[in-house]
mmCIF file of C-alpha atoms and ligand atoms in Angstrom:
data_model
loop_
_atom_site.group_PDB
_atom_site.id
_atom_site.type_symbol
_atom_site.label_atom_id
_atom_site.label_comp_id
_atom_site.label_asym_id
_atom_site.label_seq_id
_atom_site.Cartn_x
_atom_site.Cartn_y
_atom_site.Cartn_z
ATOM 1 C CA UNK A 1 12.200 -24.326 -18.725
ATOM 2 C CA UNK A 2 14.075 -22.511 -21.609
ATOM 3 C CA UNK A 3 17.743 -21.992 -22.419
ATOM 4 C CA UNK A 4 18.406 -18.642 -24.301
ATOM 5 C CA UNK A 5 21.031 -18.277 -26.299
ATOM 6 C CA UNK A 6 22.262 -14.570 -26.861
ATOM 7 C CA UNK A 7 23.421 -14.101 -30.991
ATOM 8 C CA UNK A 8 23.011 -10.421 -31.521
ATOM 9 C CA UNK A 9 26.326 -9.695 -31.415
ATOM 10 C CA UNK A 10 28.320 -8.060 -34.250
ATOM 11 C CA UNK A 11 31.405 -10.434 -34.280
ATOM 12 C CA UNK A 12 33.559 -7.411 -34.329
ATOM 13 C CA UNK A 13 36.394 -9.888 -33.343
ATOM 14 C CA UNK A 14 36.232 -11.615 -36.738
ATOM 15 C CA UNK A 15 35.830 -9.106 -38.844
ATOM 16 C CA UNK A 16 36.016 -9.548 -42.458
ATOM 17 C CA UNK A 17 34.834 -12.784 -41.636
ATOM 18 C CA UNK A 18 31.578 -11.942 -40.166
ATOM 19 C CA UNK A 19 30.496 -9.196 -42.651
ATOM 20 C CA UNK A 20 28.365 -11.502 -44.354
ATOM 21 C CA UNK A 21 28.145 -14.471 -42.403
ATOM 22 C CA UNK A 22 27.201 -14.642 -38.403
ATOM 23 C CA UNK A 23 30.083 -15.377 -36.529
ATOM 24 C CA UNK A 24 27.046 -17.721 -34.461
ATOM 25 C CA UNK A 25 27.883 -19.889 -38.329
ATOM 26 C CA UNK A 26 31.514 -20.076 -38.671
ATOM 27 C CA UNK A 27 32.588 -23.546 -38.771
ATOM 28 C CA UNK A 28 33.551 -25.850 -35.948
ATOM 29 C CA UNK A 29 34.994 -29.107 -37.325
ATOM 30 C CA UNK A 30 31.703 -30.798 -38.736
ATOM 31 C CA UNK A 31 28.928 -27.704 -37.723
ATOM 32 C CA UNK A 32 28.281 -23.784 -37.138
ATOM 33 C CA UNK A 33 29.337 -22.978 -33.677
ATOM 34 C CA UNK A 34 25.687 -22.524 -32.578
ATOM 35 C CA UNK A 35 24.781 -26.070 -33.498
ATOM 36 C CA UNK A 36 26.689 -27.157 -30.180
ATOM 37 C CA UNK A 37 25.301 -24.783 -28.383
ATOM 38 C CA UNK A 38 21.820 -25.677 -29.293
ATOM 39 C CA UNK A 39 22.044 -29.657 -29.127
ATOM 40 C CA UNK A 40 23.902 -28.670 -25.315
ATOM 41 C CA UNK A 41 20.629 -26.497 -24.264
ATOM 42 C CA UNK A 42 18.435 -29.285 -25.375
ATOM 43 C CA UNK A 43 20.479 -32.484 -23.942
ATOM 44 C CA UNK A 44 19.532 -30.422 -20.665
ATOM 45 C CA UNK A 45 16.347 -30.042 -18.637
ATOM 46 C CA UNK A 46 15.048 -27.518 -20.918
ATOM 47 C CA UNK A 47 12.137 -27.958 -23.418
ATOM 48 C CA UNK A 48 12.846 -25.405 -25.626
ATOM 49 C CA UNK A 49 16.536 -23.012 -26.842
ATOM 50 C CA UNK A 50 14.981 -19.663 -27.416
ATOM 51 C CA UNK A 51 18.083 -17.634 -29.366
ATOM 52 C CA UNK A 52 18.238 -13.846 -28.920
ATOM 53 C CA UNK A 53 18.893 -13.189 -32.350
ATOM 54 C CA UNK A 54 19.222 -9.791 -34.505
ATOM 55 C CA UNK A 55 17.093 -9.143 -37.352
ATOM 56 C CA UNK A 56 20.232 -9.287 -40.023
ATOM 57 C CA UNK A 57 20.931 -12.878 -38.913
ATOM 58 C CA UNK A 58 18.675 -14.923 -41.003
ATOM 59 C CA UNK A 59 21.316 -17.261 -41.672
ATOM 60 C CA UNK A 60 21.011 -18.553 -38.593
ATOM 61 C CA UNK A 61 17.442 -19.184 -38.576
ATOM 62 C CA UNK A 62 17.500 -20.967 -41.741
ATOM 63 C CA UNK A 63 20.029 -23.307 -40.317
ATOM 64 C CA UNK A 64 17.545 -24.547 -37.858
ATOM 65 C CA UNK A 65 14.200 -24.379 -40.419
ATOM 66 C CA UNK A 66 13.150 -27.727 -42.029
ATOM 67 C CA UNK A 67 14.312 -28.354 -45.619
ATOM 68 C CA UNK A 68 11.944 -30.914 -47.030
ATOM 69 C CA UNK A 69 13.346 -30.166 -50.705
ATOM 70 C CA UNK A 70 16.856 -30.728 -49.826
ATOM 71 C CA UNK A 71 16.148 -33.856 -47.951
ATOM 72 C CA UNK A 72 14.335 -35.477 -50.421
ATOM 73 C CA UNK A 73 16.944 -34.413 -52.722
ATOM 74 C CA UNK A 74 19.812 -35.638 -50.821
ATOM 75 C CA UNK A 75 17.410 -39.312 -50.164
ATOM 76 C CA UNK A 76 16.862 -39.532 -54.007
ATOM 77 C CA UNK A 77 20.490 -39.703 -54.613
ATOM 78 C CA UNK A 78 21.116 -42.495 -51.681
ATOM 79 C CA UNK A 79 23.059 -39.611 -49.299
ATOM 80 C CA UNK A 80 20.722 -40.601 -46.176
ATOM 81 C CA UNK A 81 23.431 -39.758 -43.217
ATOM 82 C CA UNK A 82 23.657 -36.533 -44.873
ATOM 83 C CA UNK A 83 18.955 -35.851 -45.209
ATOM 84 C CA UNK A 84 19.080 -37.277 -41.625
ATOM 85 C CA UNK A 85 21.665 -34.600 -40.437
ATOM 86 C CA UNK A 86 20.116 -32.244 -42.113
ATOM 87 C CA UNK A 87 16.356 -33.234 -41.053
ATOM 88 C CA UNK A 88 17.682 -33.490 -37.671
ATOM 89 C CA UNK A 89 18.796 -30.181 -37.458
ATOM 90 C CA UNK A 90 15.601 -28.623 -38.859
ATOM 91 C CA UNK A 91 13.226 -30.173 -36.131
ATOM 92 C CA UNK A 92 15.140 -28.838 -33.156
ATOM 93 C CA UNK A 93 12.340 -27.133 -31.206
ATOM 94 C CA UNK A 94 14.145 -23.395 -31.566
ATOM 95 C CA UNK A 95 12.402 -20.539 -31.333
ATOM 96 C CA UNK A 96 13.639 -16.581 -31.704
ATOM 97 C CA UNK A 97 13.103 -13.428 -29.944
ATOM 98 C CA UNK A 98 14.827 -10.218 -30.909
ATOM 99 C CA UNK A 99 17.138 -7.359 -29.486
ATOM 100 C CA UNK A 100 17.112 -4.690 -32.202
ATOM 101 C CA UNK A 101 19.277 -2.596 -30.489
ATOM 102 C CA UNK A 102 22.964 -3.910 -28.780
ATOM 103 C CA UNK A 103 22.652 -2.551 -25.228
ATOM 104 C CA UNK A 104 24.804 -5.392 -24.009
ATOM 105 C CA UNK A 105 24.173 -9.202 -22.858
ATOM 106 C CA UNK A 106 21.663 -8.340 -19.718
ATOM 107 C CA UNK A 107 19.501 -6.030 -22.002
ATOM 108 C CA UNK A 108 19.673 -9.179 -24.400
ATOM 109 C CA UNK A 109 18.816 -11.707 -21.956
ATOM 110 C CA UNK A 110 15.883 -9.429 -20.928
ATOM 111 C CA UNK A 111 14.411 -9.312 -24.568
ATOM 112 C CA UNK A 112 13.303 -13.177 -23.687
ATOM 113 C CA UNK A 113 11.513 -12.062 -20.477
ATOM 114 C CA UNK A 114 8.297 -13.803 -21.927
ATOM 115 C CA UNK A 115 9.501 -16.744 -23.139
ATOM 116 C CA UNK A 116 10.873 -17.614 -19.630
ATOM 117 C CA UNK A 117 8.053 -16.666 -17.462
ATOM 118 C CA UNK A 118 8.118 -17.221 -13.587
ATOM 119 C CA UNK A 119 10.352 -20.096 -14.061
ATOM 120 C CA UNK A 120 14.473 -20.505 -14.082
ATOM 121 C CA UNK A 121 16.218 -20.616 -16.933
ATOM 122 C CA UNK A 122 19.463 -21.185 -18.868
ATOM 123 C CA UNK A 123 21.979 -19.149 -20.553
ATOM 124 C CA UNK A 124 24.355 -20.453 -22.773
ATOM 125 C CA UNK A 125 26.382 -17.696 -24.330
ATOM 126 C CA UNK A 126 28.004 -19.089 -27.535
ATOM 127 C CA UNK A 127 31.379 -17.871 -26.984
ATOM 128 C CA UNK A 128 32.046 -20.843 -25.092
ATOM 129 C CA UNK A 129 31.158 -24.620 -26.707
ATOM 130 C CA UNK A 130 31.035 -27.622 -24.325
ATOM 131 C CA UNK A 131 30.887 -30.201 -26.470
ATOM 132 C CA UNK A 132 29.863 -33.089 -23.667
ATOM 133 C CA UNK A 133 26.824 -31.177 -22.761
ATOM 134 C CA UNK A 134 28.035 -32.519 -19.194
ATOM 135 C CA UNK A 135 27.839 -28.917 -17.903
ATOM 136 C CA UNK A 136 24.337 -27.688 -17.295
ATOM 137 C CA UNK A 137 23.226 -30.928 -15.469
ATOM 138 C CA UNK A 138 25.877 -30.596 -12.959
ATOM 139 C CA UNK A 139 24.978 -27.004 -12.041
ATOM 140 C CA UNK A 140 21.111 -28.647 -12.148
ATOM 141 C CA UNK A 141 22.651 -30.904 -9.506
ATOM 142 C CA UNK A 142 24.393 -28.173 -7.603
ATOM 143 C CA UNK A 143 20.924 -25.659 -7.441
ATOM 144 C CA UNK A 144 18.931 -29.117 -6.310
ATOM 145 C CA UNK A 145 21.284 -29.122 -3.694
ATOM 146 C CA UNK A 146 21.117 -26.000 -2.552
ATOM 147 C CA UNK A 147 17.161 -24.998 -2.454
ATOM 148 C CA UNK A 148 16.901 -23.918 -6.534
ATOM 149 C CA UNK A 149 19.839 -21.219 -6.007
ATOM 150 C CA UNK A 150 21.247 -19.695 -9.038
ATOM 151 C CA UNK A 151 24.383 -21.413 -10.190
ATOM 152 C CA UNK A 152 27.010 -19.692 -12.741
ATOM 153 C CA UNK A 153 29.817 -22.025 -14.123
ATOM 154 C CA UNK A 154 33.321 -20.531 -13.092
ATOM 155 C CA UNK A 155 36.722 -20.903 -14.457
ATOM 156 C CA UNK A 156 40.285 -19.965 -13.193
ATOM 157 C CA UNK A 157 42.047 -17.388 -15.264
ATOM 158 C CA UNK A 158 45.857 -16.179 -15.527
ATOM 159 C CA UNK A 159 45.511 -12.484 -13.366
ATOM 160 C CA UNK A 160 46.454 -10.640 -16.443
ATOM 161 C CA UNK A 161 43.452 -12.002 -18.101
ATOM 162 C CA UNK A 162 40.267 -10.853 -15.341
ATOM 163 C CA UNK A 163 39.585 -7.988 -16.661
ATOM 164 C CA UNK A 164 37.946 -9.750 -19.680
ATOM 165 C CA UNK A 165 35.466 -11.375 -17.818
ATOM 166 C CA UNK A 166 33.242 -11.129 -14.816
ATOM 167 C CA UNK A 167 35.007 -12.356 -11.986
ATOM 168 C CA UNK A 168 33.600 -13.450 -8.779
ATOM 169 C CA UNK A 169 34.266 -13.547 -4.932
ATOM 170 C CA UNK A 170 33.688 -15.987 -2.389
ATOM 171 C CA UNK A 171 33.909 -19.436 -0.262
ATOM 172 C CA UNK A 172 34.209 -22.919 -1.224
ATOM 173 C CA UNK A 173 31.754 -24.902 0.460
ATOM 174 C CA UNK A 174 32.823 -27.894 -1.000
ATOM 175 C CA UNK A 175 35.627 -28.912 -3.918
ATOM 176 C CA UNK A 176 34.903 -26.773 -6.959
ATOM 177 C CA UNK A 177 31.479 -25.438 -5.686
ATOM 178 C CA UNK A 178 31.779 -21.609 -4.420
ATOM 179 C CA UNK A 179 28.857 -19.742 -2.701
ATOM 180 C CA UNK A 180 29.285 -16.300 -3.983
ATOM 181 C CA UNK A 181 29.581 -13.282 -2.091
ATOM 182 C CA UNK A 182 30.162 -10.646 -5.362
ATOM 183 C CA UNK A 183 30.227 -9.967 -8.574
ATOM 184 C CA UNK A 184 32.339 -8.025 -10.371
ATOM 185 C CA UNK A 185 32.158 -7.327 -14.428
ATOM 186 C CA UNK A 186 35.421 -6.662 -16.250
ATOM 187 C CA UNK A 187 37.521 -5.537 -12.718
ATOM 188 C CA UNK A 188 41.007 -4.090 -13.069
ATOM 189 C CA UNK A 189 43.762 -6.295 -11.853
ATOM 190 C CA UNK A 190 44.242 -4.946 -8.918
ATOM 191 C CA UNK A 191 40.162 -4.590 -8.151
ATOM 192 C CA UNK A 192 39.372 -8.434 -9.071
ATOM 193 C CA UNK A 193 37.940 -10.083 -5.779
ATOM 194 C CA UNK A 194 39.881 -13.816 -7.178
ATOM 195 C CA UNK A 195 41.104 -15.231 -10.736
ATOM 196 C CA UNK A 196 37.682 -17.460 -11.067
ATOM 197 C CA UNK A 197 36.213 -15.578 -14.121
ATOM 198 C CA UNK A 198 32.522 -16.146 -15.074
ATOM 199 C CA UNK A 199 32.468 -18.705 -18.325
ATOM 200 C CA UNK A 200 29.371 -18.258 -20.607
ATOM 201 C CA UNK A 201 27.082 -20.829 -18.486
ATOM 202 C CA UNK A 202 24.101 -19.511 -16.321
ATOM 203 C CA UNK A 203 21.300 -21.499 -14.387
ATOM 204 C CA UNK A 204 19.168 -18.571 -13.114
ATOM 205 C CA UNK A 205 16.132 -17.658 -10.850
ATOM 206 C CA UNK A 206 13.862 -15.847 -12.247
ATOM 207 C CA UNK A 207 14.231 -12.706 -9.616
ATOM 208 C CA UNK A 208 17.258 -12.383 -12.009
ATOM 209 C CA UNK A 209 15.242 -11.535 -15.191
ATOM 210 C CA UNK A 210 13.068 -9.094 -12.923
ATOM 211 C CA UNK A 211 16.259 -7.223 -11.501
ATOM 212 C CA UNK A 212 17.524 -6.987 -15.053
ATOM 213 C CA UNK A 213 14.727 -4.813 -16.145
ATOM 214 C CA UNK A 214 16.215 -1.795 -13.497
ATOM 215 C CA UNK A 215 19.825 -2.560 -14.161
ATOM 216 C CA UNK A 216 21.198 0.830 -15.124
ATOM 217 C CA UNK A 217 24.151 0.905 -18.293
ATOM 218 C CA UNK A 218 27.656 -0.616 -16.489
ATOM 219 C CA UNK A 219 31.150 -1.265 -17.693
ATOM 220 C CA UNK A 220 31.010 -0.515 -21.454
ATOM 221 C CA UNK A 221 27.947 1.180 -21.117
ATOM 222 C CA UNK A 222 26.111 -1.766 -21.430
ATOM 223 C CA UNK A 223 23.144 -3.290 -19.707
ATOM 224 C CA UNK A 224 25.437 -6.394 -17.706
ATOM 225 C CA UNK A 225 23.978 -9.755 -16.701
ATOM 226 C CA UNK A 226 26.884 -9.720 -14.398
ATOM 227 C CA UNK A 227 25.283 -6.530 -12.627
ATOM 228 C CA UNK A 228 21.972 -8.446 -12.287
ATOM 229 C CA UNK A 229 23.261 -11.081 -11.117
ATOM 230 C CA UNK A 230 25.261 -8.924 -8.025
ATOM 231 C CA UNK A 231 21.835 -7.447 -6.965
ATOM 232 C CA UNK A 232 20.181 -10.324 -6.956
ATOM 233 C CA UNK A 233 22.633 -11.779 -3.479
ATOM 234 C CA UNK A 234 21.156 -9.181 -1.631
ATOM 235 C CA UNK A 235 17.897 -11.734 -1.771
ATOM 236 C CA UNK A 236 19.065 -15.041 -3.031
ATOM 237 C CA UNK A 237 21.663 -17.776 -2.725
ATOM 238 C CA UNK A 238 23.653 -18.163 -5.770
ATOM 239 C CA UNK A 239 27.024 -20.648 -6.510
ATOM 240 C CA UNK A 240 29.749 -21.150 -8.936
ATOM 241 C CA UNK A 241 30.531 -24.534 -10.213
ATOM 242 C CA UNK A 242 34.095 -24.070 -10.978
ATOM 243 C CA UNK A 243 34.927 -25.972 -14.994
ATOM 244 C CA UNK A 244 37.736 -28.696 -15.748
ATOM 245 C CA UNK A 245 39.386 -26.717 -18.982
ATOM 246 C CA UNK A 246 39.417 -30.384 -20.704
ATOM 247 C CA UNK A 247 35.589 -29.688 -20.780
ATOM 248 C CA UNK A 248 34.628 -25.932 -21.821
ATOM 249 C CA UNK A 249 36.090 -24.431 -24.899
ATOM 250 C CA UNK A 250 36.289 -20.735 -25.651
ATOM 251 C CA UNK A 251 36.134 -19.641 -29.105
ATOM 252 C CA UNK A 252 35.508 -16.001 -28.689
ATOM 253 C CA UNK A 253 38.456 -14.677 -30.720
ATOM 254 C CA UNK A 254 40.447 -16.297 -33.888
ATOM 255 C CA UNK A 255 43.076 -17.467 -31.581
ATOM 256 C CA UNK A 256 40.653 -19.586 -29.478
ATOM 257 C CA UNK A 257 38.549 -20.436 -32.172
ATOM 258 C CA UNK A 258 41.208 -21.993 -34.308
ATOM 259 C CA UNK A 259 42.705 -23.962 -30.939
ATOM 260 C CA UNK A 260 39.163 -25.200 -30.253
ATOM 261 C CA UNK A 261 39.125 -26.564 -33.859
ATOM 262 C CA UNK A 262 42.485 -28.333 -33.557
ATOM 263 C CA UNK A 263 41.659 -30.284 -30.334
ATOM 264 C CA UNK A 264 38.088 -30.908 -31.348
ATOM 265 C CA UNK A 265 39.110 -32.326 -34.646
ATOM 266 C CA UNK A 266 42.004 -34.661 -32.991
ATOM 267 C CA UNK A 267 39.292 -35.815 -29.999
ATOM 268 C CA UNK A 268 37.068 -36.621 -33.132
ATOM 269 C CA UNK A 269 39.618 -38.368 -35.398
ATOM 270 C CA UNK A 270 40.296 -40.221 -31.996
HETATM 271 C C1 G1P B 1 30.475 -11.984 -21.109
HETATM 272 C C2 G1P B 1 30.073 -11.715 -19.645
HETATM 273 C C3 G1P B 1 31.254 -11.984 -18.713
HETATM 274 C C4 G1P B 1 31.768 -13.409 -18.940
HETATM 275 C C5 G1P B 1 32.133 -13.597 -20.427
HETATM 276 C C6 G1P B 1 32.608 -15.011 -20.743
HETATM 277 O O1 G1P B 1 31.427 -11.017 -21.488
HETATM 278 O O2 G1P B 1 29.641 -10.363 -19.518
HETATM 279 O O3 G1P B 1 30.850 -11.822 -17.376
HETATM 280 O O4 G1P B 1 32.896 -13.638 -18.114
HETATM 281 O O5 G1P B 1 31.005 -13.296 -21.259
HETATM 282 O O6 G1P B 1 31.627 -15.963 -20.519
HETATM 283 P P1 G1P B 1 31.778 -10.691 -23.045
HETATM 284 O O7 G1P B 1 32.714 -11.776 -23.495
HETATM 285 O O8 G1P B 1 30.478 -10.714 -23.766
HETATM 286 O O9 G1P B 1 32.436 -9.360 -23.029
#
């Protein structure tokens, strides 16, 4: 089972930041932003975090490719915490496929139609870090219970704030599990179906990554998971595990980035 990590995004958000550095790199406390995401998708049942990357991001790839030089470097001169971190990171088992054109996160997600195969698989979009990796076993636990449905982690959202996300509708069948009924990417205020707003964690069947390949251009003109993911209840179950906000962090814009710092920092100073 993989877990694919979408980073072909421009970082328009950060901007001058990310003109020559990934915004997948920026800093968060003690590593890039991806490195959480990565060590997340591999504390879970998958073998193997495939990232979606473009061809300009190298940066990122070199991050995760062994170092032998530096480590023996860094061992020479008695810094071993620092060759282990460093080793560690360059033997995570992370491969890359690419989108060379941005046609949005579903056209992404179906660049790594290979890599996944008939089986389910993860997304983990990097716009959201949760740092106790606690998240993509529960919603293991939740499809287990349910037959292998499709489960999409959820989070509650002020109503002037749904019409950044993809926002769903339906029942809960028990606390903080929701079968879905819709899906609806980016609604206006008035159109959203409920305030529970899709947050950058996927468990999917792989019907999904067929459907995606006939998913015509949506909100934005982009190719949306979201849209994939609304066809696919006409065949399949799917749920929403809804997210305790102690747990998931967004850092999709400065704002949220720099909060997600702050409270990361203070859990880690303890
Ligand atoms: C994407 C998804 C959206 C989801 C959001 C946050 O939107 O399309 O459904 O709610 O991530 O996880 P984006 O932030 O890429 O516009």
């Amino acid at each position: 089972m993989k877990a694919l990590i979408p980073a072909a995004g421009l970082g328009t958000r950060f901007l001058p930041a990310t003109k020559a550095q990934p915004k997948e790199m920026l800093l968060v406390v003690d590593r890039p932003a991806i490195q959480y995401v990565v060590e997340e998708g591999l504390a879970s049942a998958a073998d193997e975090v495939v990232i979606i990357n473009s061809r300009e991001k190298k940066a990122i790839e070199d991050h995760f490719a062994p170092n032998p030089e530096l480590v023996a470097l860094l061992r020479e001169r008695g810094k071993d915490a620092y060759a282990d971190a460093v080793e560690t990171v360059g033997n995570y088992p992370v491969s890359y496929v690419y989108q060379e054109e941005a046609l949005g996160l579903g056209h992404a997600v179906r660049c790594a139609a290979e890599k996944t195969g008939a089986e389910p698989f993860y997304v983990l979009l990097g716009d959201v870090l949760v740092p106790g990796n606690g998240m993509l076993p529960a919603m293991q636990a939740v499809s287990d219970a349910h037959g292998g449905a499709s489960v999409i982690a959820v989070m509650p959202v002020p109503d002037d704030e749904v019409s950044r996300f993809g926002v769903i509708a339906g029942a809960e069948v028990e606390p903080g599990v929701w079968k879905v009924s819709e899906l609806v990417e980016k609604p206006a205020r008035e159109d959203a179906p409920s305030n529970l707003a899709v947050f950058g964690r996927y468990l999917l069947s792989p019907r999904v990554m067929e459907l995606l390949a006939n998913v015509a251009p949506g909100v934005g003109g982009e190719i949306q998971l979201t849209d994939a993911l609304d066809a696919v209840l006409a065949e399949e179950e799917m749920y929403a595990l809804v997210v305790d906000p102690a747990d998931g962090f967004d850092t999709g814009t400065v704002e949220s980035w720099l909060e997600t710092n702050n409270v990361l920092f203070q859990r880690k100073r303890g």
